[in-house]
mmCIF file of C-alpha atoms and ligand atoms in Angstrom:
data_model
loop_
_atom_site.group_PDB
_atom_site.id
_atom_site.type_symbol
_atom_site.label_atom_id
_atom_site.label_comp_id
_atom_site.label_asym_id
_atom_site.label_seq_id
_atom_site.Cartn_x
_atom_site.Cartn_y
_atom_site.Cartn_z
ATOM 1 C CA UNK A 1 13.292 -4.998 -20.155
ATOM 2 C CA UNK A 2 11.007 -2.030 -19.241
ATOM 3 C CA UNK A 3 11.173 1.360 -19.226
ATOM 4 C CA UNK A 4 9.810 3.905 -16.183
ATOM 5 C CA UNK A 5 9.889 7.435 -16.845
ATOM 6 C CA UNK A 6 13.862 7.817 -17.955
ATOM 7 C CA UNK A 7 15.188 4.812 -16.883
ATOM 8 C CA UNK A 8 15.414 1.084 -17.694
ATOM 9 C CA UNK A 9 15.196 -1.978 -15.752
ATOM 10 C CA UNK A 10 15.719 -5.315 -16.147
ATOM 11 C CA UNK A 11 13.636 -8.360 -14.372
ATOM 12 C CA UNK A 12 15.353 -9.662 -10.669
ATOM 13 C CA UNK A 13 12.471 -11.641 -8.707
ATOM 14 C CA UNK A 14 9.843 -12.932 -10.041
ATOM 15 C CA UNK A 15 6.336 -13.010 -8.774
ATOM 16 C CA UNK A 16 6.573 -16.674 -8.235
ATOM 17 C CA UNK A 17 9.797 -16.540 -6.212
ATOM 18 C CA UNK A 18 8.603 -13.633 -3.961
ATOM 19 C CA UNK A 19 5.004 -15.393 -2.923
ATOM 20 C CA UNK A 20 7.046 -18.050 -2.450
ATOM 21 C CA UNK A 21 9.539 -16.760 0.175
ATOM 22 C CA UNK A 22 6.430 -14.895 1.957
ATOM 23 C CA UNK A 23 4.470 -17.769 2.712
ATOM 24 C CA UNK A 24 8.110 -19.197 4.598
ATOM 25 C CA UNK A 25 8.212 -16.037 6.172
ATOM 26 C CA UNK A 26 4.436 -15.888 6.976
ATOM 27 C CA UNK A 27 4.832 -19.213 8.583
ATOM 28 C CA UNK A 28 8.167 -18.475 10.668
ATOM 29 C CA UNK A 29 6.489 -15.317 11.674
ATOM 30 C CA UNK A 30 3.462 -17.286 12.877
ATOM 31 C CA UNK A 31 5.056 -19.764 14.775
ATOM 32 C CA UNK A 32 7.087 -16.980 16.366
ATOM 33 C CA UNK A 33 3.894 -15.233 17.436
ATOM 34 C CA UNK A 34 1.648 -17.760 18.609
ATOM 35 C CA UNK A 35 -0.299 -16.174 21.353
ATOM 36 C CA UNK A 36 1.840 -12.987 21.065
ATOM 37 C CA UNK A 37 -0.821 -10.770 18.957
ATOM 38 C CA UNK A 38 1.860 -8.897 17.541
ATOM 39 C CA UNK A 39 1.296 -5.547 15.504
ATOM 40 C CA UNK A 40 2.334 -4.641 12.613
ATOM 41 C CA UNK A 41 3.729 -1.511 11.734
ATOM 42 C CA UNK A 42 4.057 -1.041 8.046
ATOM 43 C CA UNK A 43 6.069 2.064 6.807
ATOM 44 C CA UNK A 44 4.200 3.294 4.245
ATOM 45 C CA UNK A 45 4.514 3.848 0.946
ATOM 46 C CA UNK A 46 6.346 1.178 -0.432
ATOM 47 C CA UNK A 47 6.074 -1.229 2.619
ATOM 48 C CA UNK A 48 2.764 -1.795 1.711
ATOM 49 C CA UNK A 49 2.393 -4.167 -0.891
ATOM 50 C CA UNK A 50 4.394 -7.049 0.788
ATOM 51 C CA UNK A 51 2.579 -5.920 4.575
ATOM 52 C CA UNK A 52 -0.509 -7.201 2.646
ATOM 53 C CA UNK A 53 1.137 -10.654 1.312
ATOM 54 C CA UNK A 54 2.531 -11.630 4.448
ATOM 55 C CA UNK A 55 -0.377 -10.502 6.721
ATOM 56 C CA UNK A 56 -3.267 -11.997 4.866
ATOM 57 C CA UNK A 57 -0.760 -15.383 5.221
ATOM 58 C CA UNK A 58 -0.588 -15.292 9.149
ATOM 59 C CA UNK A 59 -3.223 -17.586 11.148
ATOM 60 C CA UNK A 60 -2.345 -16.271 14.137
ATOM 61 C CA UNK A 61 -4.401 -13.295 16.249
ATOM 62 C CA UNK A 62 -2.532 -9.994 14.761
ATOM 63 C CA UNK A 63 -3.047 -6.693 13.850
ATOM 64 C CA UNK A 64 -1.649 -3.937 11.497
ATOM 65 C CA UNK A 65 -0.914 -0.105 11.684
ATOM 66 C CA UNK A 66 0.915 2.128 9.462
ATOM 67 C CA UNK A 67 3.145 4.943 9.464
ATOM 68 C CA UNK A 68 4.935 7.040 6.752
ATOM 69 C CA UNK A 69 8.505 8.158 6.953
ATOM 70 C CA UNK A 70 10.336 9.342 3.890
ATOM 71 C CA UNK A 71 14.245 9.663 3.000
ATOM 72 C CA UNK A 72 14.263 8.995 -0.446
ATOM 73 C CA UNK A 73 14.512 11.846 -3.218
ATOM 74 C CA UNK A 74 14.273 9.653 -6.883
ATOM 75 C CA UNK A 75 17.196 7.222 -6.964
ATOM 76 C CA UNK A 76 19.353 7.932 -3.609
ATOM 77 C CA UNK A 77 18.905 8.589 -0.028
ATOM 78 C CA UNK A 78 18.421 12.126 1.174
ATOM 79 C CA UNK A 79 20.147 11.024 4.301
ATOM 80 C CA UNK A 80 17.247 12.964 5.840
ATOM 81 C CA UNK A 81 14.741 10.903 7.511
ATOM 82 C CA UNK A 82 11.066 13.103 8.130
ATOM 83 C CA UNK A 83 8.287 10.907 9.686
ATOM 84 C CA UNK A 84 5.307 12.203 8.087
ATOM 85 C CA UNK A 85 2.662 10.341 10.236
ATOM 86 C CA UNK A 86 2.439 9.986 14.063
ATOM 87 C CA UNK A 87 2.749 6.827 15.415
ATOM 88 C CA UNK A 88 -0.397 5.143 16.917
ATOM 89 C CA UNK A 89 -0.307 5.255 20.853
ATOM 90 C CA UNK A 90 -1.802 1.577 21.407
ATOM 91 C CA UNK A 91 2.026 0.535 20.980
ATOM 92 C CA UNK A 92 3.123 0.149 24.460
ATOM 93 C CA UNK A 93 3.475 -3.559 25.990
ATOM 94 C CA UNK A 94 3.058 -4.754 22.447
ATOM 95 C CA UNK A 95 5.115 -7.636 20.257
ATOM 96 C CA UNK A 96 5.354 -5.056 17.420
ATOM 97 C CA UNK A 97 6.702 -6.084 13.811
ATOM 98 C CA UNK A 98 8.231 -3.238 12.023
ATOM 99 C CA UNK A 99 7.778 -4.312 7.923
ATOM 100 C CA UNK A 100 10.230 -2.547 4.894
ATOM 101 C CA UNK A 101 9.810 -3.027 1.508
ATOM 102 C CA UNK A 102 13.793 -2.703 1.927
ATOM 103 C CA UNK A 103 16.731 -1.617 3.889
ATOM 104 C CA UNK A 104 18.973 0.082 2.108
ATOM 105 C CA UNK A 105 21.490 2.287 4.370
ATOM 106 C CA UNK A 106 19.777 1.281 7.290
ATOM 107 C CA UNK A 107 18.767 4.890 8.794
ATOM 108 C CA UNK A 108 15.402 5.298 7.926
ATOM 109 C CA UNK A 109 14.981 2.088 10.681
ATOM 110 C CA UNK A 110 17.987 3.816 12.739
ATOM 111 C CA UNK A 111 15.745 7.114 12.896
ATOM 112 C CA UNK A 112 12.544 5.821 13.439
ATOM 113 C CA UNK A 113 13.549 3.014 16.046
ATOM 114 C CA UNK A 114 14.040 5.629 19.126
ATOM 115 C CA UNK A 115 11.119 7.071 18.165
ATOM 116 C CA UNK A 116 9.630 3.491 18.579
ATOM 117 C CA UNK A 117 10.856 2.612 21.846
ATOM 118 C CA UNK A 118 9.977 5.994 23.430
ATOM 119 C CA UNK A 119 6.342 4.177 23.504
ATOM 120 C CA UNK A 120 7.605 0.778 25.342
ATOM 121 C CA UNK A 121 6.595 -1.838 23.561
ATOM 122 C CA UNK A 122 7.346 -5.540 24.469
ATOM 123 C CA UNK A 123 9.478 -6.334 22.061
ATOM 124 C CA UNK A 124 10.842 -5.167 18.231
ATOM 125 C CA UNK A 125 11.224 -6.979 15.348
ATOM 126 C CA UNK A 126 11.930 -6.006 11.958
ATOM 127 C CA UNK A 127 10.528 -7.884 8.820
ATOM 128 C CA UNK A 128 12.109 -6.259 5.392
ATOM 129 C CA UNK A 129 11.341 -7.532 1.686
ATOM 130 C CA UNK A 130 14.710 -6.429 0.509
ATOM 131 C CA UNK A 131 18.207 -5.248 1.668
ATOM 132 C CA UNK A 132 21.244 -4.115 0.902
ATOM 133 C CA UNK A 133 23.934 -5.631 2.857
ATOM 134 C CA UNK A 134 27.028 -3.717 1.011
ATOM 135 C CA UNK A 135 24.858 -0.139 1.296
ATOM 136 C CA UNK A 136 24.230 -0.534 5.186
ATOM 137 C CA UNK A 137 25.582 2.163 7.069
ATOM 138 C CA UNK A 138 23.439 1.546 10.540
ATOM 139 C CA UNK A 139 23.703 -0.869 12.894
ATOM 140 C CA UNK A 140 20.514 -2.618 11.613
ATOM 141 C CA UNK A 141 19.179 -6.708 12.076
ATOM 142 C CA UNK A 142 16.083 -7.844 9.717
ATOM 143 C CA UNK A 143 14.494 -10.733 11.473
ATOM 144 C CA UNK A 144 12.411 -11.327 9.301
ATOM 145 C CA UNK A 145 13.923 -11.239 5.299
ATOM 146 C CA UNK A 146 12.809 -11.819 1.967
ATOM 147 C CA UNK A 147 16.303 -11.574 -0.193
ATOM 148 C CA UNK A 148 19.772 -10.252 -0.069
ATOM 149 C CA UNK A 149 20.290 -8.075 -3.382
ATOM 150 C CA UNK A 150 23.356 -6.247 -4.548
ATOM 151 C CA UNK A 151 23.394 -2.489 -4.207
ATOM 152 C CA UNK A 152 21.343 -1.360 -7.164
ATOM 153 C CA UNK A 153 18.086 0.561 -7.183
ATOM 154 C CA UNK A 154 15.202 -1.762 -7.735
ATOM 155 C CA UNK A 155 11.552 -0.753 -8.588
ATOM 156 C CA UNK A 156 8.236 -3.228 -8.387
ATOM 157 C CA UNK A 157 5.975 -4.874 -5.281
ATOM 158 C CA UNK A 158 5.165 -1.910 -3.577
ATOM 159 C CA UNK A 159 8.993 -0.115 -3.877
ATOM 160 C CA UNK A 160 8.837 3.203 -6.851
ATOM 161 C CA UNK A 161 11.100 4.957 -8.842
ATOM 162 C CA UNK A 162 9.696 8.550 -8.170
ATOM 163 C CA UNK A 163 6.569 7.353 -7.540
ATOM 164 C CA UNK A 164 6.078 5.158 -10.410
ATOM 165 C CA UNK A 165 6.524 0.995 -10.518
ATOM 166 C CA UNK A 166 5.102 -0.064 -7.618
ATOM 167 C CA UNK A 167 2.314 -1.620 -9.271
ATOM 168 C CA UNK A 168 4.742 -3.892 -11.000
ATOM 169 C CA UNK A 169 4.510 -8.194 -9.770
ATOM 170 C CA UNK A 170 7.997 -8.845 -10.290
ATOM 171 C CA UNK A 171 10.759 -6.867 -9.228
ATOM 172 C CA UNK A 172 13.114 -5.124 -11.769
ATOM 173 C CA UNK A 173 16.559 -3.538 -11.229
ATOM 174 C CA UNK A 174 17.758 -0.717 -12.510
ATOM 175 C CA UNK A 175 19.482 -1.084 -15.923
ATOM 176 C CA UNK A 176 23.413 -0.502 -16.062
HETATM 177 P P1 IMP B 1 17.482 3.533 3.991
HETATM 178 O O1 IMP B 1 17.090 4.578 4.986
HETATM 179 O O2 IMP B 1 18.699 3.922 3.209
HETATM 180 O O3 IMP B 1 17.622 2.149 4.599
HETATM 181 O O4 IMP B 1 16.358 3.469 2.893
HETATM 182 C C1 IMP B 1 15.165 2.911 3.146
HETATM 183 C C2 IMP B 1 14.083 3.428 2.231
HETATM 184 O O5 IMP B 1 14.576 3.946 1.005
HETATM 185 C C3 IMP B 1 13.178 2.282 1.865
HETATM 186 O O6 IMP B 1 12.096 2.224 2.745
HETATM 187 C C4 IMP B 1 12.748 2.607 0.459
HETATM 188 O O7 IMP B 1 11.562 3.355 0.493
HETATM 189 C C5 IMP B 1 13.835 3.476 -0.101
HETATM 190 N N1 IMP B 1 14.713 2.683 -0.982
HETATM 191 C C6 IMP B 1 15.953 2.209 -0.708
HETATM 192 N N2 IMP B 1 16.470 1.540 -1.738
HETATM 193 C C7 IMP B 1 15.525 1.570 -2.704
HETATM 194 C C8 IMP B 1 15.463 1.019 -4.044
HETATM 195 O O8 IMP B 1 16.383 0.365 -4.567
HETATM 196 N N3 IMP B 1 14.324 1.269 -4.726
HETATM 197 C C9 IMP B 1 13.270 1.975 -4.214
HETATM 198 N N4 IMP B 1 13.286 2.496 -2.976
HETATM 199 C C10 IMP B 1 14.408 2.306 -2.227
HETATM 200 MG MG1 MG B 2 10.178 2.849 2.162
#
């Protein structure tokens, strides 16, 4: 068990399981994007850790972009989604690959998609470490997933508890 700030967690995944399941996904991705140089977009913050994992995995010609949205005030969604970073204009006629850390509700990807295909790309595809499959509210499809958890909050690989965690290997879930 550890403790982050005023909460406890208990162990979920461990590192070993979630390399594991990104070099599958790494490889499914890269066969699916042979000779497609797809882009990456990686919402940042917590998207970032496994954007890295699976990226660094691909043998394929790609490349990666970010962008920052934010709808999450400590341990629930505001319900509010602000995107906090413009989106880069080299999107258009692209294969682009939207990456999570996790989907939760669903409407930080049902805000930010419109927004998305305002710029035309060639195709969307969403790659998520996490969801939520009781929690979704949106009418959202990961291509590309890690694991199906239960609807608890979860800190570690990228994903924080205000802030803090996301340093952690493994990821924990919130103590009941
Ligand atoms: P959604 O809009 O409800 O799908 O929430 C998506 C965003 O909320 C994710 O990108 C995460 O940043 C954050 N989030 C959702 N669930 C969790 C969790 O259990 N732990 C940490 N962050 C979470
Ligand atoms: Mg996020």
């Amino acid at each position: 068990m550890i403790q982050i700030k005023d909460k406890q967690f208990v162990p979920l995944i461990d590192e070993q399981q979630l390399l594991q399941r990104i070099e599958q996904l790494s490889q499914i991705i890269s066969n699916d994007y042979l000779d497609k140089n797809p882009l990456f977009i990686v919402i940042l913050n917590g998207a970032f850790l496994f954007a890295a994992e699976v990226f660094k995995r691909l043998d394929i010609d790609c490349e990666i972009t970010f962008t920052r949205l934010a709808s999450y005030i400590k341990t629930s969604s505001s319900g509010k989604v602000t995107m906090l970073m413009e989106l880069p204009d080299n999107v258009t006629g692209r294969h682009v690959v939207i990456v999570e850390d996790i989907v939760d509700t669903g409407r930080t990807l049902a805000e930010f998609l419109p927004h998305l295909q305002l710029k035309k790309p060639a195709s969307i595809c969403i790659a998520s470490l996490l969801t939520k499959p009781s929690a979704l509210k949106e009418n959202i499809n990961v291509d590309y997933l890690g694991f199906a958890i239960e609807d608890k909050f979860v800190v570690g690989f990228g994903l924080d508890y205000d802030e803090a965690g996301r340093n952690l290997r493994a990821i924990y879930q919130l103590k009941e």
